mmCIF file of C-alpha atoms in Angstrom:
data_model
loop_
_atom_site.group_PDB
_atom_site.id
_atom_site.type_symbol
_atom_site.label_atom_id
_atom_site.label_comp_id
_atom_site.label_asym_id
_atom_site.label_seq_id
_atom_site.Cartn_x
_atom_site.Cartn_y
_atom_site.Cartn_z
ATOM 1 C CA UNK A 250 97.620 151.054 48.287
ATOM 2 C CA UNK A 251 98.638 147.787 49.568
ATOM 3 C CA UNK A 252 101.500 149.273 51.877
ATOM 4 C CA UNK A 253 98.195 151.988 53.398
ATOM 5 C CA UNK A 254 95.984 148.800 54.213
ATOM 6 C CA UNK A 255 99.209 147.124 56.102
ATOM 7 C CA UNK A 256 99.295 150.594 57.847
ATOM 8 C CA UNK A 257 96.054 150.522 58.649
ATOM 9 C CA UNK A 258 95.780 146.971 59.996
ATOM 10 C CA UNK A 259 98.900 147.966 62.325
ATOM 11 C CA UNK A 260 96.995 150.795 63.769
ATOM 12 C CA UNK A 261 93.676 148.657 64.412
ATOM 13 C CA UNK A 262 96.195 146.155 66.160
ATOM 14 C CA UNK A 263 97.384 148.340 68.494
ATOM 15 C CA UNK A 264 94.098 150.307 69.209
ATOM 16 C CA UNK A 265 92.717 147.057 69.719
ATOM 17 C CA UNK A 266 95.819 146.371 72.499
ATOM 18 C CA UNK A 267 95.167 149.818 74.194
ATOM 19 C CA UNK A 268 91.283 148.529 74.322
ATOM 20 C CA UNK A 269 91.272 145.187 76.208
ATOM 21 C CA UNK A 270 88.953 144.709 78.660
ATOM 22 C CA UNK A 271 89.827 146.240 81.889
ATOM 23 C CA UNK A 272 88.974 142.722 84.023
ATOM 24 C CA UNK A 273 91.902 141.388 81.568
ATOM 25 C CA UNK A 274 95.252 139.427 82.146
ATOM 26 C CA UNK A 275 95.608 137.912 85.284
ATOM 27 C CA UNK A 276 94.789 140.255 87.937
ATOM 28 C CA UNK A 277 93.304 139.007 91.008
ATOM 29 C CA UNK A 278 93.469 135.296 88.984
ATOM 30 C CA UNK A 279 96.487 133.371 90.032
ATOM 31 C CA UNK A 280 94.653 130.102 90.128
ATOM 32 C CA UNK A 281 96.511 126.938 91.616
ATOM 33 C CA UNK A 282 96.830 123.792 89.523
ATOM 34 C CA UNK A 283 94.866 123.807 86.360
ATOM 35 C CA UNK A 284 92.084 125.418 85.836
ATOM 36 C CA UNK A 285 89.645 125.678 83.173
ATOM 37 C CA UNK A 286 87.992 128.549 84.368
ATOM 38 C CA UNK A 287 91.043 131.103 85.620
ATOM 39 C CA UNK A 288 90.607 132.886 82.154
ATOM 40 C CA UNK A 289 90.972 136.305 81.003
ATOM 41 C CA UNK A 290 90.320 137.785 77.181
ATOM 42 C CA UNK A 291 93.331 139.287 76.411
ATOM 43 C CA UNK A 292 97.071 138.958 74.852
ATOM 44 C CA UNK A 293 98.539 135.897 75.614
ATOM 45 C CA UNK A 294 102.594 135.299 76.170
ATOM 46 C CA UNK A 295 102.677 133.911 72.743
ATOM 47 C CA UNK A 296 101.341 136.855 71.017
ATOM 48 C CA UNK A 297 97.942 135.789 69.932
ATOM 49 C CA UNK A 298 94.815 137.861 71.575
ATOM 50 C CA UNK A 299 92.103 135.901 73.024
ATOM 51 C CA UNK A 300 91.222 133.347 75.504
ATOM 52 C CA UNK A 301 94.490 133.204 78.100
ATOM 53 C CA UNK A 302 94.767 131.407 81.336
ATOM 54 C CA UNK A 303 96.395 132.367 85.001
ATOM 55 C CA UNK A 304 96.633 128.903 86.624
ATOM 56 C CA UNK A 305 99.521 127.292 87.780
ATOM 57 C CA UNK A 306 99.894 124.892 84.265
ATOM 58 C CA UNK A 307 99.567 127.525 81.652
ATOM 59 C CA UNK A 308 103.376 127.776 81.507
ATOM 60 C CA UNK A 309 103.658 124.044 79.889
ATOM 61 C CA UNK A 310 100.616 124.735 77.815
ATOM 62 C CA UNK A 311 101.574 127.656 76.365
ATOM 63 C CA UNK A 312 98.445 129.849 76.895
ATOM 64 C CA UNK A 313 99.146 132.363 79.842
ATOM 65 C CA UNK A 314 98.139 135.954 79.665
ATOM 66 C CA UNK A 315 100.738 138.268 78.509
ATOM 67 C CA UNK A 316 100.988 139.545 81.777
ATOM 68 C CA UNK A 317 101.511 135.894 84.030
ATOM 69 C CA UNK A 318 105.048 136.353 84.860
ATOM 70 C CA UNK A 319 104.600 139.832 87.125
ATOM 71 C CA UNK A 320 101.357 138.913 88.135
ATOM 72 C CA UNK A 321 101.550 135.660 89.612
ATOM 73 C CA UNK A 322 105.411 135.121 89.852
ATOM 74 C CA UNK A 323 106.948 131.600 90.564
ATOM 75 C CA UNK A 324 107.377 130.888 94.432
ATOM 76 C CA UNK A 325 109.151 127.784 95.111
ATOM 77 C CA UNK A 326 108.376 126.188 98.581
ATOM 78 C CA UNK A 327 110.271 126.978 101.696
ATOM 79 C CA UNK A 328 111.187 125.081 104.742
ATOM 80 C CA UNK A 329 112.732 125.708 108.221
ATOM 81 C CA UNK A 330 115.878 123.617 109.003
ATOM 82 C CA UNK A 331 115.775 120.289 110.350
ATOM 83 C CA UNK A 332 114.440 119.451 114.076
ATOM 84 C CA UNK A 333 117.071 118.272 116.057
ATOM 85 C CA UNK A 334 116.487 114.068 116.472
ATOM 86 C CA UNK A 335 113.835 112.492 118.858
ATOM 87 C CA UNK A 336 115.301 109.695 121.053
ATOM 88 C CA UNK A 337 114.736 106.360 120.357
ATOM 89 C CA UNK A 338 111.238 105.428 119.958
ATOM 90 C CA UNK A 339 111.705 102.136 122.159
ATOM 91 C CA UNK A 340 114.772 101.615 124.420
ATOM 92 C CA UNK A 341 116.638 98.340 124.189
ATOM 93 C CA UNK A 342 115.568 96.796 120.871
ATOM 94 C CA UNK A 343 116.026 98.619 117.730
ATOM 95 C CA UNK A 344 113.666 101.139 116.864
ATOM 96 C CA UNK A 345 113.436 104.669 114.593
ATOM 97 C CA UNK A 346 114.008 108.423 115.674
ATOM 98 C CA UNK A 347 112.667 110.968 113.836
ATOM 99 C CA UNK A 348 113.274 114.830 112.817
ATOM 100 C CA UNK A 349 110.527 117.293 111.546
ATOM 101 C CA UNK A 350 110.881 120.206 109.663
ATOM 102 C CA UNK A 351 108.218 122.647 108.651
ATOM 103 C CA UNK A 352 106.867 124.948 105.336
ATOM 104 C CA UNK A 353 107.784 128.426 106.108
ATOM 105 C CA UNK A 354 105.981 129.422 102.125
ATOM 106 C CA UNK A 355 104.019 127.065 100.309
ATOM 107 C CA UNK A 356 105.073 126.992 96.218
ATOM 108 C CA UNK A 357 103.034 129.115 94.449
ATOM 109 C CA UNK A 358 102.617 129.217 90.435
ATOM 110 C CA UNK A 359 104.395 126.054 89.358
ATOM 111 C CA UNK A 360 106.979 126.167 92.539
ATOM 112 C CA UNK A 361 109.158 123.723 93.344
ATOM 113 C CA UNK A 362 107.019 121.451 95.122
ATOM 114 C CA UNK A 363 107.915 120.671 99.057
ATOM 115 C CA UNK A 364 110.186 118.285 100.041
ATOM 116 C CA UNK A 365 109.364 115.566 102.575
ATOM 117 C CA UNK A 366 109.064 117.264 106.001
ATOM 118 C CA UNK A 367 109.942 113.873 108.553
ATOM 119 C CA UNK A 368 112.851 111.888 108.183
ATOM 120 C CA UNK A 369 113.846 108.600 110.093
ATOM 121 C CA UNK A 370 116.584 106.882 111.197
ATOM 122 C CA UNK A 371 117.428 103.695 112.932
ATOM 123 C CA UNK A 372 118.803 103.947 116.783
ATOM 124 C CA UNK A 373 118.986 101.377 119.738
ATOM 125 C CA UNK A 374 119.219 102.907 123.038
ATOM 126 C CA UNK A 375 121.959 101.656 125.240
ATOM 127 C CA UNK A 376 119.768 102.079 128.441
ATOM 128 C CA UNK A 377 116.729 100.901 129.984
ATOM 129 C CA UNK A 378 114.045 103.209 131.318
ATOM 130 C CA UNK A 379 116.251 102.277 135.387
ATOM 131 C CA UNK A 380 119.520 103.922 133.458
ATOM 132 C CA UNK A 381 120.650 99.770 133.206
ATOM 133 C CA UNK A 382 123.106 99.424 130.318
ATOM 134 C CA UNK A 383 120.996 96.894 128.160
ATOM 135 C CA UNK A 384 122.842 96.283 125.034
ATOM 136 C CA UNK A 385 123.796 93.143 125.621
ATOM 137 C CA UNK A 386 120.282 91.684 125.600
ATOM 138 C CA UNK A 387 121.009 90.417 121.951
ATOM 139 C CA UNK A 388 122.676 87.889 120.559
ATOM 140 C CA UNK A 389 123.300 89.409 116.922
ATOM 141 C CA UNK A 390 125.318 92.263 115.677
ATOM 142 C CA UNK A 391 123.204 95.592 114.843
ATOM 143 C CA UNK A 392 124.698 97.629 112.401
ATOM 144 C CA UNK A 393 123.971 101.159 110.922
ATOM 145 C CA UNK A 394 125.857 103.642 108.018
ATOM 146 C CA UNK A 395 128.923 105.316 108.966
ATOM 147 C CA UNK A 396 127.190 108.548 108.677
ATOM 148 C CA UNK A 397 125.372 108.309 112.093
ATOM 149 C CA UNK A 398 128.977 107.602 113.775
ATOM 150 C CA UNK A 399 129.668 111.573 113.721
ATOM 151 C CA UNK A 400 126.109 112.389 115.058
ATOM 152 C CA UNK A 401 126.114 110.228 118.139
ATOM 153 C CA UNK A 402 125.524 112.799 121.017
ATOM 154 C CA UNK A 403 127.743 113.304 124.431
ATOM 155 C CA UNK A 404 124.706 112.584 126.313
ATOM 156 C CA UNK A 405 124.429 108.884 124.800
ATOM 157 C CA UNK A 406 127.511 107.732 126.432
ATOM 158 C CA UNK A 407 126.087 105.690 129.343
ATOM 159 C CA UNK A 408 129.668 105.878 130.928
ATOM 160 C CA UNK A 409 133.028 108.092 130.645
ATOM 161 C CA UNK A 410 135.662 106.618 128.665
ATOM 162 C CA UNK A 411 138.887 107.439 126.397
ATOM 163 C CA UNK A 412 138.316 104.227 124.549
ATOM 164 C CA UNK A 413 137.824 105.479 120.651
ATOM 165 C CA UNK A 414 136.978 102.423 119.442
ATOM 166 C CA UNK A 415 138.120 99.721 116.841
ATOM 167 C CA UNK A 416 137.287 97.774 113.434
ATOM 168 C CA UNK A 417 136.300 94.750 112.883
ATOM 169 C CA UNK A 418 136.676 93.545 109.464
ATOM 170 C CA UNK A 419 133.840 90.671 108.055
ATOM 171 C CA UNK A 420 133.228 88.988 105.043
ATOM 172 C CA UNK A 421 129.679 89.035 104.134
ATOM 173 C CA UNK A 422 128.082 85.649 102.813
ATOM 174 C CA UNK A 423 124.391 85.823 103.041
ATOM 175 C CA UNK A 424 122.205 88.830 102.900
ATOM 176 C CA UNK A 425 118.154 89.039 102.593
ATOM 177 C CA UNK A 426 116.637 90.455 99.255
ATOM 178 C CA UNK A 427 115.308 92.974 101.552
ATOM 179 C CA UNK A 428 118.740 94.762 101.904
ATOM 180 C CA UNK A 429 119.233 95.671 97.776
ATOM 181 C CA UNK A 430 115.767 96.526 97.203
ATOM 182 C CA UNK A 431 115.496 99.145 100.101
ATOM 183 C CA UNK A 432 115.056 102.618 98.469
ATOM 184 C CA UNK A 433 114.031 104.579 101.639
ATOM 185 C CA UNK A 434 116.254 107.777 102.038
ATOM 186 C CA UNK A 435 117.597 106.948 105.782
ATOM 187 C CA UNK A 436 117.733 103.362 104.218
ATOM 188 C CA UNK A 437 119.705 103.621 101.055
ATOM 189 C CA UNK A 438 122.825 102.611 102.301
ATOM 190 C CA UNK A 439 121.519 99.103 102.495
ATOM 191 C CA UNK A 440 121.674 98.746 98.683
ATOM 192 C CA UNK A 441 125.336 98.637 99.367
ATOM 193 C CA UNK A 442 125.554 95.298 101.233
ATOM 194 C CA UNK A 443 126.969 92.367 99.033
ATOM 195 C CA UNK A 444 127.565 89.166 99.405
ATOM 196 C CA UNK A 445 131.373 87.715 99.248
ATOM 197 C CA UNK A 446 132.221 92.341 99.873
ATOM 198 C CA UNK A 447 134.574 92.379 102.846
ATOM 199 C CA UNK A 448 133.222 95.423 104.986
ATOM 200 C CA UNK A 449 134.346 97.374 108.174
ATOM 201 C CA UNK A 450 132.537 97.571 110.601
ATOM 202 C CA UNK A 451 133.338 100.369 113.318
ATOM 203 C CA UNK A 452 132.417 99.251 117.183
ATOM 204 C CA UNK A 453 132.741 102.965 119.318
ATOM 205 C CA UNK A 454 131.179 104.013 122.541
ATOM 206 C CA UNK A 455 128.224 104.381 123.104
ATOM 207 C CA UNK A 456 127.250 100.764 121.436
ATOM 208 C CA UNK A 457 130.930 99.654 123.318
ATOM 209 C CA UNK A 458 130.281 97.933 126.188
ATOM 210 C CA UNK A 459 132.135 99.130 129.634
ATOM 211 C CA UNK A 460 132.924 95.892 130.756
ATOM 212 C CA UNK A 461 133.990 94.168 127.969
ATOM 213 C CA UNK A 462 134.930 96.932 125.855
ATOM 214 C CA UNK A 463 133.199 95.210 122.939
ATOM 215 C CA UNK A 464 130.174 95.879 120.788
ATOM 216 C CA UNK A 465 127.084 93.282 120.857
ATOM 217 C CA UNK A 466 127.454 90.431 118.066
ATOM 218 C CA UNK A 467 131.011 91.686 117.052
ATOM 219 C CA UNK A 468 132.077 88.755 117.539
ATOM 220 C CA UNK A 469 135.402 89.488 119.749
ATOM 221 C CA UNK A 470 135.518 85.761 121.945
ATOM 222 C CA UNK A 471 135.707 84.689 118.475
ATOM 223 C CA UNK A 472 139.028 83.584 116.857
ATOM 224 C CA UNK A 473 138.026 80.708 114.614
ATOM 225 C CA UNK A 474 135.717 80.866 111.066
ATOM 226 C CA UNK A 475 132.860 80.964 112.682
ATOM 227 C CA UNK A 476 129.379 82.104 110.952
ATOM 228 C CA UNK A 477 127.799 85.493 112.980
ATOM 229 C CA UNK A 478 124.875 86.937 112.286
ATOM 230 C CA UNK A 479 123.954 91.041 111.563
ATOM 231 C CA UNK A 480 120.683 92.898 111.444
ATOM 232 C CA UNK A 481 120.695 96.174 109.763
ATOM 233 C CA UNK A 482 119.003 98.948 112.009
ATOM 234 C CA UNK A 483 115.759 100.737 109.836
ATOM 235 C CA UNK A 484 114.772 97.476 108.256
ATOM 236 C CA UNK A 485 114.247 94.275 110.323
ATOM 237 C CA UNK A 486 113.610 92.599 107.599
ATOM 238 C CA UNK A 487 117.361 93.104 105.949
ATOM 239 C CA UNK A 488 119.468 90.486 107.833
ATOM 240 C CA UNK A 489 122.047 87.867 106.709
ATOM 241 C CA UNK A 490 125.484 86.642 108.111
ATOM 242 C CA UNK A 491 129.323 86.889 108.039
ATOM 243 C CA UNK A 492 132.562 85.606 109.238
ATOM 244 C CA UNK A 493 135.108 87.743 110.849
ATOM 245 C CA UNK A 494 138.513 88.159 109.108
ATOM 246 C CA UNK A 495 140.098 89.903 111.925
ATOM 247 C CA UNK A 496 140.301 93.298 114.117
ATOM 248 C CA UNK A 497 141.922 96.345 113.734
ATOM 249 C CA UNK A 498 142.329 99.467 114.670
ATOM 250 C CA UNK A 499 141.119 101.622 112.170
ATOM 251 C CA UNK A 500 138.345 100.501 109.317
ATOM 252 C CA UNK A 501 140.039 100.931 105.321
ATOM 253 C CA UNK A 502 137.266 99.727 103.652
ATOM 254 C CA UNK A 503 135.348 101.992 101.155
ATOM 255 C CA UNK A 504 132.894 104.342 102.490
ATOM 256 C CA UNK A 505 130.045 102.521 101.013
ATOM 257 C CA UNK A 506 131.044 99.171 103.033
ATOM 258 C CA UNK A 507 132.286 100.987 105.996
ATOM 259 C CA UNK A 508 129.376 100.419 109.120
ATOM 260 C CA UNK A 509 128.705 100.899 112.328
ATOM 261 C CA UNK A 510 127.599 98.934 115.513
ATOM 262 C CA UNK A 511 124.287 100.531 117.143
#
């Protein structure tokens, strides 16, 4: 007798399945965020029958429609490759460029959300709106990441020359709290400045000057302990000084005290 009712309960189960309403699951419902009132009366994912959402949160809650998954399947966003850079927002004093990107498909679901779409870096132009070489108009050093040194363009060299470059090698004694607290993407390598760190610092054309064939506040008249002082491009406010320990012709120090003159 008992093993006829369990029988029968099965059957009424699955009658009950073949009978749900036909507005039910998440048709036409894919609901963004959550949503109290993208609901449907039918099996849910976790095998109970009854109330069931179709927004973008019933995956954490637990409650989505048996038939969520097909119906409003998880997008995650999608963006074009970067822009190339913009020049210099000033010339002649230290400013940002930026590069755009755009959504090509906005998440859907619970996507992975977007990722920042602008991104900004610190430049200094080496010419004046007349095409005069300007760098020179400052008396401290401006200095950047190594990264950048790759991505300096052909058409930023205000003059032809074979001259690669050199190193200059400092020892850092004062730095502004400004530097280790920068979190900024373009910015981060900031966090890596440290007082009583020896760090390279590379001096290359375009920030080279023609006539001198050295880079602005590098120091290179400057053969006794003298105290210089540095500026980090992307953050006026991180600043401090060093002393030079001498020049060379390639920098050995550690990527994350290797810089660059802008």
């Amino acid at each position: 007798m008992a093993s006829a009712k369990c029988a029968c309960f099965i059957l009424m189960a699955f009658l009950l399945s073949q009978m749900a309403p036909l507005d039910g699951g998440c048709a036409g419902k894919c609901c963004k965020g959550r949503d109290f009132t993208c609901t449907s009366t039918d099996w849910r994912m976790d095998g109970a029958y009854g109330i069931c959402f179709c927004d973008e949160t019933c995956r954490q809650t637990g409650d989505c429609c048996f038939d969520y998954p097909q119906t409003c399947p998880v997008r995650a966003c999608v963006v074009s490759q970067w822009s190339l850079w913009s020049g210099c927002a000033q010339q002649c004093k230290p400013a940002y460029k930026i590069r755009h990107r755009v959504i090509e498909q906005e998440p859907e679901n619970g996507g992975v959300p977007c990722p920042p779409l602008e991104e900004k870096a610190g430049c200094l132009e080496y010419t004046d709106p007349e095409g005069r070489y300007c760098a020179l108009n400052y008396g401290h050093a401006f200095i950047t990441s190594m990264e950048y040194s790759e991505a300096r363009r052909k058409r930023d060299l205000p003059y032809e020359s074979k001259n690669l470059g050199y190193c200059v090698q400092y020892k850092m004694e004062t730095l502004s709290d400004h530097c280790t607290h920068e979190s900024r993407p373009f910015a981060r390598w900031m966090q890596y400045l440290r007082e009583g760190f020896t760090v390279c610092v590379f001096c290359q054309p375009p920030a080279m000057n023609i006539d001198y064939q050295a880079c602005q506040g590098d120091g290179a008249n400057i053969e006794g302990n003298e105290t210089l002082q540095w500026q980090a491009v992307g953050n006026t406010k991180c600043r401090g000084t060093w002393r030079k320990v001498r020049r060379v012709e390639q920098c050995s120090c550690p990527v994350v005290h290797s810089f660059l003159f802008t």
